[in-house]
C-alpha cells in the first residue's frame, strides 16, 4: 500500500509514538504527532536497548546517534544482597545476535527520536490532550477529538499514548489491572562509586536492586523493587523520600549503600499487571507499545517492544492493500511474541526475591555453576528475544 499523501495521526510523543511517526514518514505519509505535554521531554530514567531494539534504530539510520549517547554494556552481574557477593556473570558479548547491548538515558533517546522526526518533516503539536477517538468505518477517516472540543481527521490513527491510552479504551473498553504487590523506586545518581559498564542485580529476600551506568558512565540508574501487601499508586512520577528507599534496603551490601547514599530525589510507583489488549486495532486505528501490551520492568523490553511494533506496523502497511488488512496482519505478527515477553517479565521477579535461605543458597550455587561451565548455554536462553530482528521479517 502506498502511503504517499495519506494523513497519519500519532497520539503520544513517547518512544513508540515517535518511532512510529518516523517509520511512517519514511514510507511517505504526512504525519502529525499529538502530545499533551508542553514539551517533548523525559526525566530521570535509564533504558536498556538490547540488539533487537538496536536493529530498528539501525534500519532508521539512528544507530550511530544512539551509540554516541549510550554506554555499551559488557555484562549482567547477579549478586547476593548481604555482602554483594558475585553469584553469576552473564557475558553480553555471547549474545548470538552479534550486536551491542546499550544503556541510555530515556531523555536522550526521546531527544534523538524527536530530532529525527522533525528533520523528516513530521509535525509535532504540543499541549494536545486527546479526549476520544472515533474510528472511521467503511472507508471514512478517523476523528480525533481533543479535550477542548477541536477535531482532527486522519487516514490512520496510531495510539502510542501509553498505559492510560484513550484509544485502547475505545477499542477494548475498560480492563482493570491488578496490583502485583510490588513497588519500585527509581533514581539517577552521580557515579561516585565507580560503577562499571554492566548491570548489577543485587538479590535479596522479597527485594532486589538493579543498577547500571548512563551518559558516558557519569551517572548510575537505580531501580529498587520490594514486595509489599499495601497498595501503591501506579505511575512513574510519584515522589518519595530518599530515606524511605534507604530504610527498605538498609541490610543490602556491596555497591548498594554507596549508590543509595547519593540519592537526592526518588520516584516510587506501584507495579500493576495489565493484560495484553485483546484487540489492537479497529477500522483505521491501531495501538502500539504500552497502549497495547504494558509490561512489568523485569525483562527491560518495554521500550524495545514499542520500537519493534512501530517497524512491523509500517512493514505491514507496505505489504497490504488496505489499512484494515494491514492492521490485522500487524497484530497477528506481533501478538504471540509480546505475550511471551510480558509473561516472562511477570514471572521473573521471584527469581530475585527468594526468601528461604537454603533455597536461595541452592539457587545461587546453581547459577554459579552455570556461569562457570555453561555460560554460552546460559546466555542462549535469551536468543529468542535478542536475536529477533523485525527489520528482516
Coordinates of C-alpha atoms in Angstrom, one line a residue:
X1 CA 0.0 0.0 0.0
X2 CA 1.3 3.4 -1.0
X3 CA 1.2 5.8 2.0
X4 CA 2.1 8.9 -0.1
X5 CA -0.3 11.7 0.9
X6 CA -2.1 9.6 3.4
X7 CA -2.5 11.5 6.7
X8 CA -1.4 9.8 9.8
X9 CA -2.1 11.0 13.3
X10 CA 0.1 9.5 16.1
X11 CA -1.1 10.1 19.7
X12 CA 1.8 10.4 22.1
X13 CA 5.4 11.5 21.7
X14 CA 6.9 8.7 23.7
X15 CA 9.4 6.2 22.3
X16 CA 6.8 4.1 20.5
X17 CA 4.9 7.1 19.1
X18 CA 8.0 8.9 17.8
X19 CA 9.4 5.7 16.3
X20 CA 6.1 5.0 14.5
X21 CA 6.0 8.6 13.3
X22 CA 9.5 8.3 11.8
X23 CA 8.8 4.9 10.2
X24 CA 5.5 6.0 8.6
X25 CA 7.0 9.3 7.4
X26 CA 9.9 7.4 5.7
X27 CA 7.2 5.5 3.9
X28 CA 5.8 8.7 2.5
X29 CA 2.9 9.5 4.9
X30 CA 2.0 13.0 6.1
X31 CA 2.5 12.5 9.8
X32 CA 1.3 14.6 12.8
X33 CA 2.2 13.7 16.4
X34 CA -0.1 14.9 19.2
X35 CA 1.5 15.3 22.6
X36 CA -0.4 16.6 25.7
X37 CA 2.7 17.9 27.4
X38 CA 4.1 21.4 26.8
X39 CA 7.4 19.9 25.6
X40 CA 8.8 16.6 24.4
X41 CA 10.9 15.5 27.4
X42 CA 11.5 12.7 29.8
X43 CA 13.4 12.8 33.0
X44 CA 15.0 10.5 35.5
X45 CA 15.2 7.1 33.9
X46 CA 17.5 4.7 32.2
X47 CA 16.7 2.2 29.4
X48 CA 18.4 -0.9 28.2
X49 CA 18.5 -1.2 24.4
X50 CA 19.1 -4.8 23.5
X51 CA 20.2 -5.9 20.0
X52 CA 16.6 -6.4 18.8
X53 CA 15.9 -2.7 19.6
X54 CA 19.2 -1.6 18.0
X55 CA 18.1 -3.3 14.8
X56 CA 15.2 -1.0 14.5
X57 CA 17.3 2.1 15.1
X58 CA 19.9 0.8 12.6
X59 CA 17.2 0.4 9.9
X60 CA 16.1 4.0 10.6
X61 CA 19.7 5.3 10.3
X62 CA 19.9 6.2 14.0
X63 CA 22.2 3.5 15.5
X64 CA 25.3 5.7 15.4
X65 CA 23.4 8.5 17.1
X66 CA 22.3 6.2 19.8
X67 CA 25.9 4.9 20.3
X68 CA 27.1 8.4 20.7
X69 CA 24.8 9.0 23.7
X70 CA 24.8 5.5 25.2
X71 CA 27.0 3.2 27.3
X72 CA 27.9 -0.1 25.7
X73 CA 27.1 -2.9 28.2
X74 CA 29.6 -5.7 29.0
X75 CA 27.7 -8.0 31.3
X76 CA 24.9 -8.6 33.8
X77 CA 26.1 -9.4 37.3
X78 CA 23.8 -11.2 39.7
X79 CA 24.9 -10.6 43.3
X80 CA 23.7 -11.7 46.7
X81 CA 22.2 -8.8 48.7
X82 CA 24.1 -9.2 52.0
X83 CA 27.7 -8.6 51.1
X84 CA 27.3 -8.1 47.3
X85 CA 29.0 -11.4 46.6
X86 CA 29.0 -12.3 42.9
X87 CA 26.6 -15.2 42.1
X88 CA 26.7 -15.2 38.3
X89 CA 28.2 -13.2 35.4
X90 CA 26.2 -13.1 32.1
X91 CA 28.6 -12.1 29.4
X92 CA 26.7 -9.9 26.9
X93 CA 29.3 -10.5 24.2
X94 CA 28.0 -14.0 24.0
X95 CA 24.6 -12.9 22.6
X96 CA 24.2 -14.6 19.2
X97 CA 22.7 -11.5 17.6
X98 CA 26.2 -10.1 17.3
X99 CA 25.1 -6.6 18.1
X100 CA 26.0 -4.5 21.1
X101 CA 23.7 -4.0 24.1
X102 CA 23.4 -0.4 25.3
X103 CA 22.3 1.6 28.3
X104 CA 20.8 5.0 27.5
X105 CA 19.0 7.8 29.4
X106 CA 15.4 7.8 28.4
X107 CA 15.5 11.6 27.8
X108 CA 18.4 11.1 25.4
X109 CA 16.6 8.6 23.3
X110 CA 13.4 10.7 23.3
X111 CA 15.5 13.7 22.2
X112 CA 17.2 11.7 19.4
X113 CA 13.9 10.5 18.1
X114 CA 12.3 13.9 18.3
X115 CA 15.1 15.5 16.3
X116 CA 14.8 12.8 13.7
X117 CA 11.0 13.2 13.2
X118 CA 11.2 16.9 13.0
X119 CA 14.1 16.7 10.5
X120 CA 11.9 14.3 8.4
X121 CA 9.1 16.8 8.2
X122 CA 6.8 15.4 10.9
X123 CA 4.6 17.9 12.6
X124 CA 4.7 17.7 16.4
X125 CA 1.8 19.5 18.1
X126 CA 2.2 20.1 21.9
X127 CA -0.5 20.8 24.5
X128 CA -2.9 18.5 22.6
X129 CA -4.9 16.4 25.1
X130 CA -7.0 13.8 23.3
X131 CA -10.4 13.1 24.7
X132 CA -11.6 10.3 22.4
X133 CA -11.1 8.8 19.0
X134 CA -13.8 7.8 16.5
X135 CA -12.5 5.1 14.2
X136 CA -13.6 5.6 10.6
X137 CA -15.8 2.7 9.4
X138 CA -16.5 2.0 5.7
X139 CA -13.5 3.9 4.4
X140 CA -14.2 7.1 6.4
X141 CA -11.4 9.0 8.0
X142 CA -11.0 8.6 11.8
X143 CA -11.7 11.6 14.0
X144 CA -9.5 12.5 16.9
X145 CA -11.4 14.7 19.4
X146 CA -9.4 17.0 21.7
X147 CA -10.4 17.9 25.3
X148 CA -11.0 21.5 24.1
X149 CA -13.5 20.2 21.5
X150 CA -11.4 20.6 18.4
X151 CA -11.1 17.7 16.0
X152 CA -8.5 16.2 13.6
X153 CA -9.2 13.7 10.9
X154 CA -6.7 11.1 9.6
X155 CA -6.5 8.1 7.3
X156 CA -4.7 6.3 10.1
X157 CA -4.6 6.9 13.9
X158 CA -1.8 5.3 15.9
X159 CA -2.3 5.1 19.7
X160 CA 1.2 5.4 21.3
X161 CA -0.3 7.0 24.4
X162 CA 0.8 4.5 27.0
X163 CA -0.8 2.8 29.9
X164 CA -3.8 5.1 30.1
X165 CA -4.4 5.2 26.3
X166 CA -7.6 6.8 25.2
X167 CA -7.6 4.8 22.0
X168 CA -7.2 1.5 23.9
X169 CA -10.4 2.2 25.8
X170 CA -12.3 3.0 22.6
X171 CA -11.2 -0.3 21.0
X172 CA -11.3 -2.6 24.1
X173 CA -13.4 -0.9 26.8
X174 CA -12.1 -0.8 30.3
X175 CA -10.0 -3.7 31.5
X176 CA -8.8 -3.1 35.1
X177 CA -5.2 -4.0 36.0
X178 CA -4.3 -5.7 39.3
X179 CA -1.7 -4.7 41.8
X180 CA 1.2 -7.2 41.8
X181 CA 2.1 -6.4 45.5
X182 CA 5.3 -5.0 44.4
X183 CA 6.5 -1.4 44.5
X184 CA 9.5 0.2 42.8
X185 CA 11.7 3.2 43.3
X186 CA 13.8 4.8 40.6
X187 CA 16.5 7.4 40.7
X188 CA 19.6 8.5 38.9
X189 CA 22.7 9.5 40.8
X190 CA 26.4 10.6 40.1
X191 CA 28.7 7.6 39.5
X192 CA 30.9 8.3 42.5
X193 CA 31.2 4.6 43.3
X194 CA 33.0 3.7 40.0
X195 CA 30.1 1.6 38.7
X196 CA 31.3 -0.4 35.7
X197 CA 29.7 -0.7 32.3
X198 CA 27.4 -3.5 33.4
X199 CA 24.1 -4.3 35.0
X200 CA 24.3 -5.2 38.7
X201 CA 21.3 -7.0 40.2
X202 CA 21.5 -7.4 44.0
X203 CA 19.1 -10.1 45.0
X204 CA 17.5 -10.3 48.5
X205 CA 14.5 -11.7 50.4
X206 CA 11.4 -10.1 48.8
X207 CA 13.5 -7.4 47.2
X208 CA 16.1 -6.6 44.5
X209 CA 18.1 -3.6 43.3
X210 CA 19.2 -3.0 39.7
X211 CA 21.9 -0.5 38.7
X212 CA 23.7 0.4 35.5
X213 CA 25.6 3.4 34.2
X214 CA 24.4 6.2 31.9
X215 CA 25.8 9.2 30.0
X216 CA 29.4 8.1 29.5
X217 CA 29.5 6.4 32.9
X218 CA 29.0 9.7 34.7
X219 CA 25.6 8.6 36.1
X220 CA 24.0 5.5 37.6
X221 CA 20.4 4.4 37.0
X222 CA 18.9 2.8 40.1
X223 CA 15.7 0.7 40.2
X224 CA 14.8 -1.0 43.5
X225 CA 11.8 -3.3 43.9
X226 CA 10.2 -4.5 47.1
X227 CA 7.2 -6.9 47.7
X228 CA 4.6 -5.4 49.9
X229 CA 1.0 -6.1 50.7
X230 CA -0.1 -2.4 50.8
X231 CA -1.4 -0.8 47.6
X232 CA 0.7 1.9 45.9
X233 CA -0.4 4.2 43.2
X234 CA 0.6 3.4 39.6
X235 CA 2.7 5.9 37.6
X236 CA 6.4 6.9 37.3
X237 CA 6.2 10.4 38.8
X238 CA 5.1 9.9 42.4
X239 CA 7.8 11.4 44.6
X240 CA 9.1 9.6 47.7
X241 CA 11.6 10.5 50.4
X242 CA 15.1 9.1 49.8
X243 CA 15.3 7.9 53.4
X244 CA 12.3 5.6 52.8
X245 CA 14.2 3.9 50.0
X246 CA 17.4 3.6 52.1
X247 CA 15.4 2.2 55.0
X248 CA 13.8 -0.5 52.9
X249 CA 17.2 -1.7 51.7
X250 CA 19.3 -1.0 54.8
X251 CA 20.6 -4.6 55.0
X252 CA 21.9 -4.6 51.4
X253 CA 25.7 -4.6 51.0
X254 CA 28.1 -4.4 48.0
X255 CA 27.7 -1.2 46.0
X256 CA 24.1 -0.6 47.1
X257 CA 24.8 1.6 50.2
X258 CA 27.1 3.8 48.2
X259 CA 24.6 4.2 45.4
X260 CA 21.7 4.9 47.7
X261 CA 23.7 7.4 49.7
X262 CA 23.8 9.6 46.6
X263 CA 20.0 9.6 46.1
X264 CA 18.6 13.1 46.5
X265 CA 15.3 12.7 44.6
X266 CA 13.4 9.4 44.0
X267 CA 10.2 8.3 42.4
X268 CA 8.1 5.5 43.7
X269 CA 5.3 3.6 42.0
X270 CA 3.1 0.5 42.3
X271 CA 3.7 -2.3 39.8
X272 CA 0.4 -3.3 38.2
X273 CA -0.2 -6.2 35.8
X274 CA -2.2 -5.1 32.7
X275 CA -3.5 -7.7 30.3
X276 CA -2.3 -7.6 26.7
X277 CA -5.2 -5.9 24.8
X278 CA -7.4 -8.4 23.1
X279 CA -7.8 -6.1 20.1
X280 CA -5.0 -3.8 18.9
X281 CA -6.9 -2.2 16.0
X282 CA -10.3 -1.1 14.8
X283 CA -11.0 0.1 11.3
X284 CA -8.2 2.6 10.6
X285 CA -6.9 2.9 14.2
X286 CA -4.1 0.9 15.9
X287 CA -2.4 0.6 19.2
X288 CA 1.3 0.0 19.9
X289 CA 3.7 -0.2 22.8
X290 CA 2.3 0.1 26.4
X291 CA -1.1 1.1 24.9
X292 CA -1.4 -2.5 23.5
X293 CA 0.8 -4.6 25.9
X294 CA 2.1 -2.9 29.1
X295 CA 4.8 -5.0 30.8
X296 CA 6.5 -5.2 34.1
X297 CA 10.1 -4.0 34.0
X298 CA 11.8 -7.3 34.7
X299 CA 13.0 -8.0 31.2
X300 CA 13.9 -4.4 30.2
X301 CA 11.9 -4.8 27.0
X302 CA 9.2 -2.2 27.2
X303 CA 10.8 0.5 25.0
X304 CA 12.3 -2.1 22.7
X305 CA 8.9 -3.8 22.1
X306 CA 7.4 -0.4 21.2
X307 CA 10.1 0.2 18.6
X308 CA 9.6 -3.3 17.2
X309 CA 5.8 -2.6 17.0
X310 CA 6.4 0.6 15.1
X311 CA 8.6 -1.1 12.5
X312 CA 6.2 -4.0 12.0
X313 CA 3.3 -1.6 11.7
X314 CA 5.0 0.2 8.8
X315 CA 6.1 -3.0 7.1
X316 CA 2.5 -4.5 7.4
X317 CA 1.1 -1.4 5.8
X318 CA 3.6 -1.5 2.9
X319 CA 2.7 -5.1 2.2
X320 CA -1.1 -4.8 2.4
X321 CA -3.8 -3.4 0.0
X322 CA -5.8 -1.6 2.7
X323 CA -5.2 -0.2 6.2
X324 CA -7.7 -2.6 7.9
X325 CA -5.9 -5.6 6.2
X326 CA -2.5 -4.2 7.3
X327 CA -3.6 -3.7 10.9
X328 CA -4.9 -7.3 11.1
X329 CA -1.5 -8.5 9.9
X330 CA 0.3 -6.2 12.3
X331 CA -1.4 -7.7 15.4
X332 CA -1.0 -11.2 14.0
X333 CA 2.7 -10.8 13.6
X334 CA 3.3 -9.2 17.0
X335 CA 0.9 -10.7 19.4
X336 CA 2.5 -14.1 20.3
X337 CA 5.9 -12.5 20.7
X338 CA 4.9 -9.7 23.0
X339 CA 2.7 -12.0 25.1
X340 CA 5.6 -14.3 25.7
X341 CA 7.9 -11.4 26.7
X342 CA 5.2 -9.9 29.0
X343 CA 4.6 -13.3 30.7
X344 CA 8.4 -13.9 31.0
X345 CA 8.8 -10.5 32.7
X346 CA 5.9 -11.1 35.0
X347 CA 7.4 -14.4 36.1
X348 CA 10.9 -13.1 36.6
X349 CA 10.9 -11.2 39.9
X350 CA 10.5 -14.3 42.1
X351 CA 14.0 -15.5 40.9
X352 CA 15.5 -12.4 42.5
X353 CA 13.3 -12.5 45.7
X354 CA 14.0 -15.9 47.2
X355 CA 13.3 -15.6 51.0
X356 CA 14.1 -19.1 52.1
X357 CA 17.8 -19.1 52.9
X358 CA 18.6 -22.8 52.0
X359 CA 16.6 -22.4 48.7
X360 CA 18.4 -19.2 47.9
X361 CA 21.8 -20.7 48.6
X362 CA 21.0 -23.7 46.4
X363 CA 19.7 -21.5 43.6
X364 CA 22.8 -19.2 43.8
X365 CA 25.1 -22.3 43.7
X366 CA 23.3 -23.5 40.5
X367 CA 23.8 -20.1 38.9
X368 CA 27.5 -20.1 39.8
X369 CA 27.9 -23.5 38.2
X370 CA 26.0 -22.5 35.1
X371 CA 28.2 -19.4 34.7
X372 CA 31.4 -21.4 35.1
X373 CA 30.6 -24.4 33.0
X374 CA 27.8 -23.4 30.6
X375 CA 28.0 -19.7 30.1
X376 CA 27.1 -19.9 26.4
X377 CA 24.0 -22.0 27.2
X378 CA 23.1 -19.6 29.9
X379 CA 23.0 -16.7 27.5
X380 CA 21.3 -18.8 24.8
X381 CA 18.1 -18.8 26.8
X382 CA 17.6 -15.2 25.7
X383 CA 18.3 -15.7 22.0
X384 CA 14.6 -15.7 21.2
X385 CA 14.4 -12.1 22.5
X386 CA 17.8 -10.6 21.5
X387 CA 18.4 -12.2 18.1
X388 CA 15.0 -11.4 16.8
X389 CA 15.2 -8.8 14.0
X390 CA 11.9 -7.4 12.9
X391 CA 13.5 -5.4 10.1
X392 CA 14.3 -8.7 8.3
X393 CA 10.8 -10.1 8.6

